[in-house]
XYZ file of C-alpha atoms in Angstrom:
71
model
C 122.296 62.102 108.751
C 125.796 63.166 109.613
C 126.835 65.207 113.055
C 129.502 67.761 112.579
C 131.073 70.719 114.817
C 131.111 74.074 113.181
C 131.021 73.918 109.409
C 131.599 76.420 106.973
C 130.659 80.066 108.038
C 129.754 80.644 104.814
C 126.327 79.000 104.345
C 122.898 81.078 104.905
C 120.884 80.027 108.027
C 117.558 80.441 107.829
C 114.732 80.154 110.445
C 111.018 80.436 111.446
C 109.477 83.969 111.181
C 107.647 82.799 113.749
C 110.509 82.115 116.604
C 110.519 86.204 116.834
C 113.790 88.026 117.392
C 114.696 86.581 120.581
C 116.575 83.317 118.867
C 115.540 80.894 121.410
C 113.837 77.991 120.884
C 114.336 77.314 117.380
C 116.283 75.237 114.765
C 117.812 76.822 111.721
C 118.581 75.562 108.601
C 120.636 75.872 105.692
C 121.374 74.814 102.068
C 124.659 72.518 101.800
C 126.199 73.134 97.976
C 125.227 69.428 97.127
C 121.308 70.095 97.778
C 121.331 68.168 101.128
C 120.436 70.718 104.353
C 122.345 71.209 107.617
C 120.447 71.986 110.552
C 121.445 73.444 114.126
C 119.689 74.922 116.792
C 119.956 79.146 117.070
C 120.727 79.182 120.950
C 124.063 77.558 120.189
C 124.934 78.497 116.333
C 128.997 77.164 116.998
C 127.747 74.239 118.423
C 126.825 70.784 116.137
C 125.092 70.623 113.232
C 123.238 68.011 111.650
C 123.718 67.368 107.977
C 121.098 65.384 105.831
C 121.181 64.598 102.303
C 118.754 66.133 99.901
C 116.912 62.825 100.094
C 116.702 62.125 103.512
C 115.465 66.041 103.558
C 112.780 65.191 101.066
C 111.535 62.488 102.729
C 111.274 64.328 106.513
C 109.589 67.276 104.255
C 106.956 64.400 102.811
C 106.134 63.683 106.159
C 106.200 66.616 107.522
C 103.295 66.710 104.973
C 101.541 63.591 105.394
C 101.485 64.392 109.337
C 103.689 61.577 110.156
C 104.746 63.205 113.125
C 101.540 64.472 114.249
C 100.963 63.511 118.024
């Protein structure tokens, strides 16, 4: 996982259906051209983003799935 201010304008941010229009609250997330995901949070869209690699992506996705992260 990488940190990085403000990277390209150009990629498609996507988020919940759920979070509702308001845009608080929520993370977005969106396809980098080499399969990996960059994620950043919708109250501050010019602020950091975090960059994974499609691996690291699959494997928070897998347990995600599993309920690793259940409570």
């Amino acid at each position: 996982m990488d940190a990085e201010n403000n990277p390209s304008d150009e990629l498609f941010w996507r988020k919940s259906s759920y979070s509702g229009g308001t845009g608080g609250n929520c993370v977005e997330v969106a396809v980098l051209p080499d399969g990996g995901r960059a994620v950043r949070d919708s109250k501050d869209p010019g602020g950091s983003v975090l960059r994974f690699t499609a691996a690291e992506w699959a494997a928070f996705l897998a347990g995600a799935r599993d309920g690793e992260f259940n409570g």
